[in-house]
Amino acid sequence: MKLKEFASQLGLSPTTVSRALSGYPEVSEKTRKRVAEEAVRLGYRPNINAVRLVTGRAGAIGVIMGRTGEFHFAEFMSGMAERLDGEDIDILVSPTADRDATDEISLYNRLVTSGRVDAVIVHSPKPNDERIALLHGLGFPFLVHGRSETDVPHAWIDIDNESAIRRATSHLIDLGHRRIAMINGRHGRTFSLHRDKGYRDALQERGIPFDPRLVAHDHFTDELGFRYSRSFLEQSPRPTAFVAGSMMTALGIYRAVRSRGLVVGKDVSVIAHDDVFPYLTAENMVPSLSATRSSMRAAGARSADLVLQLLGGRPAEEIHELWTVELILRESTGPAPAEAQS
Amino acid sequence: MKLKEFASQLGLSPTTVSRALSGYPEVSEKTRKRVAEEAVRLGYRPNINAVRLVTGRAGAIGVIMGRTGEFHFAEFMSGMAERLDGEDIDILVSPTADRDATDEISLYNRLVTSGRVDAVIVHSPKPNDERIALLHGLGFPFLVHGRSETDVPHAWIDIDNESAIRRATSHLIDLGHRRIAMINGRHGRTFSLHRDKGYRDALQERGIPFDPRLVAHDHFTDELGFRYSRSFLEQSPRPTAFVAGSMMTALGIYRAVRSRGLVVGKDVSVIAHDDVFPYLTAENMVPSLSATRSSMRAAGARSADLVLQLLGGRPAEEIHELWTVELILRESTGPAPAEAQS
DNA sequence: AACATTTTTTAAAACGATTTGGTAGATTTC
DNA sequence: GAAATCTACCAAATCGTTTTAAAAAATGTT
């Protein structure tokens, strides 16, 4: 059913019907109500593409999904969806070639200039991120989930990774640990750098030398968690504690520790970062996992909210949000063992 | 840059330019080439919303995401993205109210009638799924990922859950197990029913009575896996084997078994269904997990492909694809223990 | 060289909404 | 009671493409 047809059935002009439905003031309450009721009854719904063309708004927020199928991603999106429910704005997920950086840039370019979306969310930025430069150059609204160090003013939301990891590491030092391994995220991403900094600062504060042989950077998978921790545990003296970037990594560490006949929480302490997944909870692991915690879903919801504000006209340089991360101590952390020779 | 402007810069009419770019035959090879080159050079790109309005195509496939943030989801979408890369079709993720079934139906209705997408993919259908009835009624293209028992002809892709679980259960029986517990998916979903059937048929084939106290239906989370298996293990005689619906469930079972001082693969055998996640692999669990395996990512890629075929005019009733599931035996399955009293 | 045919190009009509700039008629103001 | 203001509605322009129908140019045929 088209507007014209619908309007004539009501004995009104398309103008009035359009205004009635989009809540303009210049239409009497009586007609507005009638129009609304009839729209439901007759099932009239404006053609979204016509609306988009004429208003110039796309009614969608773009997200670019890497090929690696991050498990965080679904939670983040689910949070976005939660906030966007009822807003008549959807989430457009763009396949990424993911072959190289040039491709990714041209993908952003295409996505933005084609008018498919009103704003995009940039994930896991690097300190000097090309995507941010591009989007800023195009004058396109965007929100960065994470932080970068570029000069261009832009909206961002992030968690305080540095302080979270500093506190986690400090806590382990308080417990007497001196050889603390760190399995961090991918090289070059700002969040990894921030976590590195938190880790190193905590060590330095207490005069513990930094040992590069105790640090790894990679994707968050249980297998890599297992491999790195396994190889760290082969060192002598071996680490007595681990700081891990994700729950999956922690699963790998647990396995590695067990496979060496050691006990988590006694021989080896573990703190991991927990993005709060409904299907895998730190509390229920055995032993329960001490964690730095921040809800990915909440971040997604808030991100959607901030994008809405951005589109509503709030200046980007005003939108900076840094979330504090909880440190929750459970059974996987304990005093350093008296002696720790392998 | 608009078409009109771009065309006049080339000294051509909008018509010719449009045809040249969309590969119509009625334009000389020479002009076509020139147009293509200039388009790149001057950065002309058709306004997608105008194209959509006039062609009536949305250039997007819709997916409705439940609020529960299923971890399978990201993998499936990632697979879709892989296939859709380069097709200029994106994935539209719609937030779902998820409050009740009526809401979900009206959401599908809205999504479809608003012209935002060209087709939708329906996940985890029930035997008599309202969504299928609705979409069929609207004459809208859709692909069901999973199966239903409705009369309406429709396109679907599914894995052979029944046979997979029958084989898994049979194998456990071959190993001498008699009390085999089953932690299945949510009640009412066809895939759960199929798995139930496979399980029961395997038992019946070998004259083992079905015991409802050994079966659970719920979401796939490690916590629920733990709780159900824990309570099953408290029974006397206790089960000596588990068939589980997901990797997360299996993690929970492993924990429960360990927490009872039992050993997976020796005291208790476990087979789970593995959707193949890059971040959590059955092979790397300790002990490595025997699994029925089928790649969710591959399903996503193929689904996108089938939707493309559907949109290309292939009749829906012709698109039925049933994938065989591998059964991969690893260390988590072994002969039933001689005596198994708790 | 004239006509028929094919190839290339174009003007103008969609597509389905929003929005600008009005116009009647009712109400208020002086 | 005329002028000014307000209220409720509407006609027509607009958004940026694709596509239909037709004209112009090029080619082939006799």
XYZ file of C-alpha atoms (C1' of nucleotides) in Angstrom:
744
model
C 0.000 0.000 0.000
C 1.358 3.365 -1.003
C 0.978 6.675 0.664
C -1.121 8.081 -2.152
C -3.540 5.196 -2.067
C -3.717 5.161 1.692
C -4.296 8.899 1.828
C -7.107 8.788 -0.696
C -8.790 6.004 1.253
C -8.796 8.307 4.226
C -10.002 11.223 2.185
C -6.872 13.173 3.056
C -3.892 14.440 1.136
C -0.559 12.615 1.250
C 0.903 15.636 2.967
C -1.427 15.477 5.900
C -1.023 11.752 6.286
C 2.760 11.984 6.218
C 2.700 14.748 8.795
C 0.224 12.937 10.977
C 2.404 9.864 11.054
C 5.638 11.640 11.740
C 4.181 13.695 14.530
C 4.176 17.192 13.095
C 2.210 19.717 15.094
C 0.189 21.128 12.204
C -2.405 18.451 12.220
C -5.380 18.123 14.495
C -5.279 15.561 17.225
C -8.418 13.980 15.885
C -7.062 13.356 12.388
C -3.728 12.233 13.743
C -5.414 9.579 15.789
C -7.571 8.462 12.927
C -4.597 8.234 10.592
C -2.587 6.240 13.111
C -5.427 3.802 13.643
C -6.133 3.325 9.985
C -2.452 2.849 9.230
C -2.418 -0.100 11.578
C -5.695 -1.437 10.310
C -4.838 -1.186 6.644
C -1.215 -2.073 7.205
C 0.262 1.019 5.659
C 3.980 1.442 6.236
C 6.141 4.030 4.482
C 8.580 2.584 1.997
C 11.848 2.894 3.789
C 13.894 3.496 0.684
C 11.751 6.383 -0.432
C 12.067 7.859 3.027
C 15.784 7.400 2.915
C 16.140 9.024 -0.440
C 14.167 12.058 0.434
C 15.467 12.573 3.938
C 19.018 11.587 3.160
C 19.096 9.453 6.255
C 19.928 5.776 6.009
C 18.445 4.600 9.274
C 21.334 2.300 9.984
C 24.563 2.179 11.883
C 27.435 0.376 10.211
C 29.708 -2.114 11.822
C 32.540 -3.798 10.026
C 33.077 -7.373 11.000
C 36.519 -8.857 10.740
C 36.869 -12.269 9.283
C 38.199 -13.712 12.491
C 34.714 -13.982 13.942
C 35.496 -12.496 17.295
C 33.279 -13.877 19.975
C 33.040 -10.460 21.619
C 31.341 -9.210 18.550
C 28.028 -10.927 19.067
C 27.763 -9.578 22.581
C 28.557 -6.061 21.521
C 26.000 -6.189 18.761
C 23.461 -7.704 21.019
C 23.932 -4.726 23.311
C 23.527 -2.344 20.406
C 20.394 -4.150 19.385
C 19.039 -3.768 22.879
C 19.441 -0.009 22.790
C 18.263 0.341 19.212
C 15.095 -1.628 19.809
C 12.202 0.648 18.980
C 14.371 3.322 17.358
C 13.775 2.148 13.822
C 17.481 2.097 13.190
C 19.209 -1.093 12.296
C 22.662 -2.447 12.342
C 24.393 -3.000 9.077
C 27.154 -5.531 9.228
C 29.596 -5.240 6.432
C 31.643 -8.160 5.330
C 35.302 -7.283 5.342
C 37.816 -8.557 2.892
C 40.287 -8.460 5.743
C 43.051 -9.174 3.337
C 45.068 -6.084 4.011
C 44.724 -2.612 5.400
C 44.205 -0.986 1.992
C 41.208 -3.175 1.408
C 39.762 -2.297 4.740
C 40.131 1.401 4.063
C 38.454 1.117 0.703
C 35.691 -0.870 2.345
C 35.065 1.919 4.827
C 35.180 4.355 1.990
C 32.609 2.429 0.021
C 30.347 1.873 2.990
C 30.341 5.523 3.891
C 30.094 7.142 0.477
C 27.370 4.811 -0.694
C 25.003 6.272 1.853
C 24.061 2.944 3.353
C 24.659 4.066 6.916
C 24.449 7.214 8.962
C 27.406 6.444 11.159
C 29.909 3.705 11.745
C 31.529 2.189 14.766
C 35.245 1.506 14.549
C 36.543 -1.370 16.635
C 39.947 -2.149 18.089
C 41.711 0.917 16.758
C 45.442 1.332 16.522
C 47.179 4.359 18.024
C 47.416 5.926 14.626
C 44.416 4.479 12.911
C 43.909 5.055 9.202
C 40.185 4.441 9.473
C 39.787 7.342 11.825
C 41.756 9.602 9.521
C 39.601 8.539 6.604
C 36.286 9.009 8.341
C 37.328 12.331 9.737
C 38.502 13.400 6.297
C 35.145 12.468 4.838
C 33.375 14.338 7.589
C 31.385 11.236 8.401
C 29.974 10.564 11.874
C 31.686 7.745 13.706
C 32.321 6.386 17.150
C 35.472 4.580 18.100
C 35.140 1.663 20.463
C 38.569 1.805 21.987
C 41.114 4.573 21.766
C 43.664 5.937 19.396
C 46.219 8.683 19.636
C 45.433 10.606 16.488
C 45.087 14.352 16.635
C 41.700 14.461 15.005
C 38.935 15.035 17.511
C 36.452 12.194 17.568
C 33.916 10.394 19.687
C 35.084 7.381 21.615
C 34.137 4.971 24.331
C 36.623 2.705 25.997
C 37.358 0.841 29.158
C 40.304 1.730 31.301
C 42.497 -1.173 30.286
C 45.650 0.341 31.627
C 44.399 0.839 35.123
C 42.621 -2.506 35.135
C 45.755 -4.414 34.286
C 47.874 -2.292 36.568
C 45.595 -3.153 39.469
C 45.492 -6.802 38.522
C 49.272 -6.975 38.280
C 49.749 -5.007 41.483
C 47.440 -7.333 43.271
C 49.476 -10.311 42.144
C 52.631 -8.573 43.330
C 50.965 -7.952 46.678
C 50.357 -11.658 46.885
C 54.085 -12.173 46.563
C 54.300 -13.080 42.893
C 57.436 -11.930 41.148
C 57.382 -13.770 37.854
C 54.112 -12.736 36.277
C 53.359 -13.668 32.695
C 51.076 -11.689 30.455
C 49.105 -13.031 27.511
C 47.874 -9.939 25.780
C 45.879 -9.121 22.662
C 47.111 -8.549 19.153
C 50.135 -6.406 18.555
C 49.576 -2.837 17.551
C 46.063 -2.390 18.912
C 45.742 0.393 21.420
C 44.038 -1.749 24.007
C 46.996 -4.137 23.953
C 49.399 -1.251 24.368
C 47.395 0.116 27.266
C 47.408 -3.237 28.933
C 51.123 -3.554 28.341
C 51.604 -0.217 29.982
C 49.500 -1.123 33.004
C 51.464 -4.308 33.387
C 54.872 -2.688 33.053
C 54.025 0.209 35.286
C 52.870 -2.105 38.024
C 56.105 -4.049 37.803
C 58.243 -0.940 37.736
C 56.446 0.579 40.683
C 57.626 -2.348 42.736
C 61.051 -2.660 41.221
C 60.389 -5.883 39.408
C 62.314 -6.095 36.156
C 60.336 -6.496 32.989
C 61.079 -9.749 31.208
C 59.991 -9.855 27.571
C 60.093 -13.644 27.655
C 56.978 -13.555 29.821
C 54.829 -11.596 27.423
C 52.866 -12.719 24.379
C 50.610 -10.873 21.953
C 48.029 -12.713 19.893
C 44.427 -13.499 19.186
C 42.206 -14.543 22.030
C 41.740 -18.260 21.645
C 41.987 -21.116 24.090
C 44.580 -22.825 21.982
C 46.943 -19.863 21.957
C 46.314 -19.405 25.657
C 47.367 -22.988 26.161
C 50.444 -22.792 23.972
C 51.856 -19.598 25.378
C 51.243 -20.498 28.976
C 52.605 -23.956 28.394
C 55.811 -22.547 26.983
C 56.066 -19.967 29.766
C 55.667 -22.711 32.330
C 58.616 -24.519 30.847
C 60.900 -21.685 31.819
C 62.949 -21.936 34.931
C 62.132 -20.347 37.205
C 58.608 -20.585 35.967
C 56.012 -17.839 36.315
C 53.733 -18.154 39.316
C 51.019 -15.932 37.915
C 49.300 -15.054 34.654
C 47.470 -12.026 33.467
C 45.313 -12.942 30.502
C 43.458 -10.927 27.918
C 40.306 -12.982 27.652
C 38.220 -15.788 29.057
C 39.220 -18.057 26.225
C 42.860 -17.439 26.933
C 42.179 -18.251 30.574
C 40.645 -21.584 29.597
C 43.879 -22.379 27.779
C 45.965 -21.343 30.750
C 43.922 -23.521 33.110
C 44.545 -26.474 30.847
C 48.250 -25.789 30.581
C 48.609 -25.448 34.330
C 46.750 -28.700 34.942
C 48.702 -30.482 32.280
C 51.855 -29.657 34.211
C 50.356 -31.204 37.314
C 50.001 -27.810 38.930
C 46.975 -26.279 40.609
C 45.396 -22.981 39.622
C 45.018 -20.671 42.604
C 47.729 -22.471 44.519
C 50.784 -23.073 42.347
C 49.793 -20.605 39.708
C 47.508 -17.594 39.992
C 45.424 -16.358 37.090
C 43.592 -13.127 36.420
C 41.851 -12.674 33.096
C 39.784 -10.011 31.504
C 36.125 -10.964 31.415
C 33.817 -9.356 28.890
C 30.858 -11.011 30.602
C 29.382 -13.665 28.351
C 26.076 -15.309 29.124
C 27.462 -18.657 28.063
C 30.804 -18.691 29.843
C 31.162 -17.207 33.263
C 34.308 -16.598 35.259
C 32.527 -17.352 38.487
C 31.641 -20.854 37.421
C 35.042 -21.967 36.348
C 36.911 -24.353 38.624
C 38.529 -22.790 40.421
C 36.472 -19.667 39.925
C 38.408 -17.118 37.943
C 39.583 -13.783 39.281
C 38.904 -11.236 36.647
C 38.941 -7.671 35.487
C 35.389 -7.285 34.363
C 33.472 -5.027 32.021
C 30.349 -5.898 30.135
C 30.723 -5.967 26.385
C 26.984 -5.940 26.033
C 26.708 -2.776 28.094
C 29.412 -1.225 25.923
C 27.401 -2.102 22.841
C 24.259 -0.578 24.280
C 26.021 2.575 25.331
C 27.800 2.828 21.990
C 24.502 2.740 20.172
C 23.278 5.419 22.508
C 26.276 7.631 21.877
C 25.956 7.216 18.140
C 22.368 8.332 18.443
C 23.521 11.409 20.332
C 26.152 12.053 17.706
C 23.555 11.893 14.990
C 21.361 14.120 17.093
C 23.954 16.821 16.809
C 26.080 16.419 19.889
C 29.634 17.402 18.940
C 32.000 14.471 18.564
C 34.757 16.100 20.574
C 32.416 16.130 23.507
C 31.836 12.396 23.474
C 34.566 10.670 25.409
C 33.702 7.947 27.801
C 36.148 5.959 29.840
C 34.728 3.119 31.836
C 36.237 1.887 35.023
C 36.871 -1.825 35.121
C 36.007 -3.913 38.134
C 38.583 -6.229 39.612
C 36.881 -9.244 41.070
C 38.929 -11.603 43.136
C 37.968 -15.232 43.237
C 39.719 -18.516 43.752
C 42.213 -18.444 40.909
C 44.445 -16.005 42.731
C 46.380 -16.818 45.867
C 49.684 -16.166 47.577
C 52.782 -16.986 45.566
C 54.100 -20.451 46.411
C 57.170 -20.497 48.642
C 59.397 -21.951 45.982
C 58.660 -22.190 42.310
C 61.291 -24.104 40.480
C 60.102 -26.312 37.696
C 28.823 13.938 -6.864
C 25.536 13.209 -8.511
C 24.830 11.322 -11.662
C 23.668 14.389 -13.511
C 26.781 16.325 -12.687
C 29.064 13.413 -13.425
C 27.369 12.757 -16.748
C 27.638 16.328 -17.853
C 31.327 16.345 -17.019
C 31.719 13.413 -19.360
C 29.601 15.031 -21.996
C 27.117 12.168 -21.836
C 23.561 11.779 -20.716
C 22.708 10.298 -17.327
C 21.108 7.384 -19.110
C 24.240 6.351 -20.914
C 26.347 6.685 -17.831
C 23.939 4.634 -15.778
C 23.875 1.916 -18.415
C 27.607 1.945 -18.840
C 28.119 1.427 -15.130
C 25.606 -1.322 -14.716
C 26.899 -3.241 -17.688
C 24.084 -2.944 -20.177
C 24.889 -4.150 -23.671
C 23.576 -1.060 -25.442
C 26.636 1.010 -24.868
C 29.844 0.942 -26.837
C 32.833 -0.681 -25.237
C 34.809 2.480 -25.646
C 32.362 4.686 -23.727
C 31.850 2.051 -21.092
C 35.522 1.973 -20.387
C 35.817 5.699 -20.302
C 32.874 5.999 -17.924
C 34.265 3.350 -15.625
C 37.636 5.042 -15.473
C 36.242 8.494 -14.895
C 33.929 7.179 -12.200
C 36.912 5.951 -10.278
C 38.894 9.082 -10.953
C 36.168 11.496 -9.963
C 34.856 9.264 -7.222
C 31.331 8.988 -8.487
C 29.194 6.395 -6.751
C 25.452 6.026 -7.231
C 23.380 6.995 -4.237
C 22.326 3.656 -2.901
C 18.995 4.833 -1.633
C 17.944 6.226 -4.966
C 18.948 2.955 -6.567
C 16.985 1.052 -4.000
C 13.905 3.125 -4.478
C 13.861 2.796 -8.195
C 14.863 -0.836 -8.448
C 12.888 -1.984 -5.466
C 15.859 -3.989 -4.300
C 17.290 -3.394 -0.853
C 20.703 -4.946 -1.306
C 20.602 -6.585 2.074
C 19.785 -9.860 3.720
C 18.060 -9.667 7.053
C 18.924 -11.616 10.118
C 17.071 -11.337 13.372
C 19.233 -11.577 16.406
C 17.799 -12.900 19.606
C 18.582 -11.088 22.776
C 20.392 -14.051 24.222
C 23.482 -13.254 22.170
C 24.112 -16.753 20.962
C 27.770 -17.393 20.399
C 26.998 -19.394 17.265
C 25.624 -16.287 15.736
C 28.893 -14.493 15.159
C 30.338 -17.499 13.375
C 27.333 -17.897 11.169
C 27.386 -14.246 10.217
C 31.059 -14.328 9.657
C 30.481 -17.125 7.180
C 27.763 -15.119 5.475
C 30.092 -12.167 5.286
C 32.706 -14.334 3.677
C 30.378 -15.349 0.900
C 28.848 -11.914 0.482
C 32.188 -10.216 0.157
C 32.253 -8.476 -3.196
C 28.552 -8.977 -3.865
C 27.508 -5.518 -2.730
C 24.924 -7.023 -0.462
C 25.094 -6.507 3.219
C 23.720 -8.110 6.274
C 21.092 -6.311 8.221
C 20.865 -7.330 11.811
C 17.608 -6.492 13.400
C 17.272 -6.005 17.086
C 14.574 -8.245 18.469
C 12.323 -7.344 21.271
C 12.390 -11.004 22.189
C 9.714 -10.432 24.739
C 7.191 -12.807 23.314
C 6.306 -14.578 20.110
C 3.787 -11.947 19.018
C 6.468 -9.324 19.171
C 8.780 -11.409 17.114
C 6.187 -11.920 14.443
C 5.429 -8.246 14.241
C 9.140 -7.591 14.024
C 9.446 -9.878 11.011
C 6.429 -8.217 9.562
C 7.911 -4.784 9.965
C 11.287 -5.802 8.641
C 9.823 -7.358 5.565
C 7.142 -4.862 4.666
C 9.385 -1.870 5.170
C 11.540 -2.963 2.258
C 14.764 -2.906 4.169
C 15.849 -6.346 3.034
C 15.438 -8.617 0.049
C 15.308 -11.824 2.010
C 15.592 -13.034 5.555
C 17.159 -16.001 7.230
C 15.127 -17.691 9.932
C 17.072 -19.416 12.690
C 16.234 -22.262 15.034
C 12.726 -22.867 13.757
C 10.069 -24.817 15.590
C 8.240 -27.677 13.904
C 5.297 -25.436 13.302
C 6.939 -22.087 13.017
C 4.824 -18.948 12.840
C 7.586 -17.002 11.182
C 7.607 -19.358 8.239
C 3.859 -19.104 7.891
C 4.077 -15.335 7.980
C 6.854 -15.029 5.427
C 5.223 -17.492 3.137
C 1.959 -15.633 3.485
C 3.669 -12.387 2.535
C 5.323 -14.073 -0.407
C 8.682 -12.900 0.832
C 11.909 -14.767 0.041
C 13.436 -16.527 3.010
C 15.764 -19.334 3.926
C 15.351 -21.401 7.042
C 18.481 -22.438 8.845
C 17.179 -25.570 10.460
C 13.993 -27.432 9.727
C 10.328 -27.233 10.406
C 7.405 -29.456 9.617
C 5.065 -26.941 8.083
C 3.314 -27.745 4.847
C 4.410 -24.610 3.081
C 7.226 -25.242 0.668
C 10.321 -23.280 1.536
C 14.068 -23.190 1.207
C 16.089 -24.665 4.020
C 19.534 -25.783 5.006
C 20.178 -27.966 8.009
C 22.551 -30.474 9.468
C 21.484 -34.018 10.112
C 21.114 -33.697 13.845
C 19.126 -36.858 14.233
C 21.641 -39.124 12.600
C 24.567 -37.370 14.279
C 23.172 -37.917 17.738
C 22.023 -41.439 16.895
C 25.528 -42.350 15.886
C 27.049 -40.649 18.913
C 24.672 -42.462 21.236
C 25.152 -45.793 19.458
C 28.856 -45.426 19.755
C 28.530 -44.897 23.492
C 26.348 -47.980 23.714
C 28.954 -49.933 21.759
C 31.451 -48.878 24.388
C 29.238 -50.536 26.972
C 27.493 -47.490 28.371
C 23.933 -48.033 29.511
C 23.081 -44.918 31.426
C 23.626 -42.115 28.961
C 22.540 -38.593 29.805
C 21.610 -36.020 27.235
C 21.850 -32.258 27.619
C 19.964 -30.913 24.684
C 18.959 -27.511 23.321
C 15.885 -25.489 24.100
C 12.530 -27.171 24.203
C 10.365 -26.925 21.128
C 13.067 -26.187 18.567
C 13.192 -28.688 15.766
C 16.884 -29.343 16.146
C 16.320 -30.335 19.756
C 13.534 -32.670 18.729
C 15.684 -34.232 16.057
C 18.438 -34.793 18.537
C 15.986 -36.259 20.992
C 14.821 -38.635 18.329
C 18.334 -39.716 17.411
C 19.072 -40.341 21.050
C 15.908 -42.305 21.741
C 16.145 -44.336 18.569
C 19.681 -45.380 19.382
C 18.582 -46.486 22.836
C 15.560 -48.329 21.554
C 17.546 -50.097 18.875
C 19.582 -51.692 21.598
C 16.755 -52.291 24.016
C 17.856 -49.686 26.530
C 14.919 -48.064 28.277
C 14.530 -44.306 27.946
C 14.821 -42.506 31.239
C 13.471 -38.939 31.245
C 15.489 -38.177 34.346
C 18.602 -38.269 32.204
C 17.499 -35.631 29.747
C 17.586 -31.852 29.978
C 16.576 -29.099 27.561
C 17.984 -25.610 27.872
C 20.235 -22.877 26.557
C 23.794 -23.714 25.716
C 25.857 -22.275 28.518
C 28.671 -23.697 30.574
C 26.762 -22.992 33.739
C 23.705 -24.970 32.720
C 25.976 -27.738 31.452
C 27.528 -27.854 34.876
C 24.280 -27.787 36.786
C 22.489 -30.446 34.806
C 25.416 -32.813 34.658
C 26.102 -32.254 38.310
C 22.564 -33.195 39.213
C 22.595 -36.185 36.873
C 25.802 -37.408 38.481
C 24.101 -37.353 41.842
C 21.708 -40.048 40.713
C 22.365 -43.624 41.652
C 23.321 -45.392 39.551
C 24.909 -42.420 37.899
C 25.231 -41.958 34.168
C 28.523 -43.060 32.665
C 28.194 -41.001 29.535
C 26.928 -37.636 28.323
C 25.735 -36.399 24.992
C 25.873 -32.616 24.943
C 24.451 -30.016 22.638
C 27.345 -27.600 22.536
C 30.941 -26.948 23.406
C 29.928 -24.648 26.211
C 27.764 -27.339 27.691
C 30.710 -29.720 27.439
C 32.884 -27.311 29.405
C 30.280 -27.406 32.136
C 30.153 -31.187 32.062
C 33.928 -31.468 32.316
C 33.842 -29.266 35.386
C 31.046 -31.235 36.996
C 32.770 -34.529 36.364
C 36.026 -33.239 37.812
C 34.268 -31.738 40.784
C 32.982 -35.208 41.647
C 36.517 -36.530 41.575
C 35.823 -38.449 38.393
C 37.819 -38.523 35.189
C 36.438 -37.653 31.769
C 37.139 -40.402 29.251
C 37.534 -42.979 31.988
C 34.728 -42.748 34.522
C 32.500 -40.661 32.337
C 32.448 -40.385 28.572
C 31.412 -37.189 26.807
C 30.423 -36.429 23.243
C 29.341 -32.910 22.370
C 28.267 -31.122 19.270
C 30.985 -28.849 17.959
C 30.091 -25.925 15.714
C 33.800 -25.308 15.120
C 34.849 -22.082 16.739
C 38.205 -20.521 16.066
C 38.527 -19.626 19.718
C 37.534 -22.849 21.384
C 38.472 -26.172 19.896
C 37.354 -29.630 20.905
C 40.700 -31.100 20.031
C 42.531 -28.912 22.504
C 40.401 -29.646 25.506
C 41.852 -31.926 28.164
C 41.055 -34.644 27.558
C 40.345 -33.853 23.936
C 36.629 -33.904 23.274
C 34.891 -36.411 21.072
C 32.420 -34.511 18.996
C 29.805 -34.449 16.299
C 31.143 -31.690 14.139
C 29.762 -29.285 11.572
C 31.075 -25.868 10.768
C 28.735 -23.025 11.592
C 30.812 -20.700 9.485
C 30.446 -22.952 6.466
C 26.710 -23.037 7.086
C 26.652 -19.259 7.113
C 28.578 -19.048 3.868
C 26.377 -21.586 2.175
C 23.238 -19.939 3.497
C 24.269 -16.653 1.950
C 24.908 -18.488 -1.261
C 21.508 -20.132 -1.236
C 19.778 -16.846 -0.515
C 21.554 -15.382 -3.512
C 20.251 -18.259 -5.620
C 16.787 -17.735 -4.227
C 16.907 -14.082 -5.178
C 18.245 -15.098 -8.545
C 15.012 -16.907 -9.191
C 15.704 -20.465 -8.125
C 12.444 -21.880 -6.752
C 12.380 -22.183 -2.974
C 10.960 -25.680 -3.018
C 14.060 -26.784 -4.836
C 16.432 -25.566 -2.155
C 16.787 -28.212 0.502
C 20.173 -29.049 1.833
C 20.916 -31.555 4.533
C 24.477 -31.724 5.719
C 26.032 -34.834 7.109
C 27.703 -34.380 10.457
C 31.105 -35.867 11.202
C 31.603 -37.913 14.325
C 35.121 -37.438 15.569
C 36.316 -39.669 18.349
C 38.919 -38.372 20.721
C 39.919 -38.971 24.310
C 36.715 -38.028 26.082
C 35.053 -41.297 25.139
C 36.098 -44.687 26.435
C 34.683 -48.020 27.549
C 32.071 -47.889 30.260
C 33.620 -48.450 33.688
C 33.039 -51.905 35.142
C 30.900 -50.627 37.969
C 29.396 -47.234 38.232
C 27.698 -46.749 41.551
C 28.019 -43.340 43.070
C 22.498 7.075 -53.541
C 18.507 5.660 -51.171
C 16.592 2.752 -47.931
C 16.605 -0.656 -44.170
C 18.836 -2.125 -40.223
C 21.639 -1.921 -36.300
C 24.128 0.579 -32.817
C 24.519 4.300 -29.728
C 22.642 7.933 -27.255
C 19.062 10.646 -25.029
C 14.639 13.005 -22.911
C 11.391 12.152 -19.834
C 8.676 9.188 -16.813
C 8.806 6.470 -13.094
C 10.016 4.910 -7.875
C 7.342 6.633 -3.000
C 7.982 9.232 0.276
C 8.997 14.415 2.707
C 8.711 19.230 2.702
C 8.118 24.012 0.918
C 5.014 27.335 0.234
C 0.416 27.983 -0.080
C -4.842 28.548 0.646
C -9.316 28.213 2.670
C -11.983 28.754 6.825
C -12.345 29.653 11.851
C -11.075 32.595 15.526
C -9.344 36.614 17.701
C -8.360 41.634 17.905
C -9.376 46.363 17.459
C -17.552 44.201 11.194
C -13.066 44.496 8.956
C -8.371 43.195 9.575
C -5.174 40.165 11.535
C -3.990 35.821 13.230
C -4.365 30.856 13.684
C -5.636 26.276 12.436
C -6.031 22.458 9.451
C -5.233 20.956 5.336
C -3.274 20.477 0.454
C -0.655 20.865 -4.508
C 3.496 20.451 -6.301
C 8.519 20.276 -6.074
C 12.091 17.419 -4.597
C 15.474 13.515 -3.495
C 19.028 10.664 -7.264
C 18.689 7.033 -9.635
C 16.842 3.376 -13.427
C 14.300 2.392 -17.372
C 10.973 3.014 -21.219
C 10.316 4.784 -25.518
C 12.206 7.281 -29.094
C 15.672 9.799 -31.816
C 20.130 10.191 -33.923
C 24.159 8.204 -35.852
C 26.486 4.556 -38.009
C 26.500 0.646 -40.848
C 24.932 -2.512 -44.361
C 22.301 -3.628 -48.625
C 20.696 -3.053 -53.029
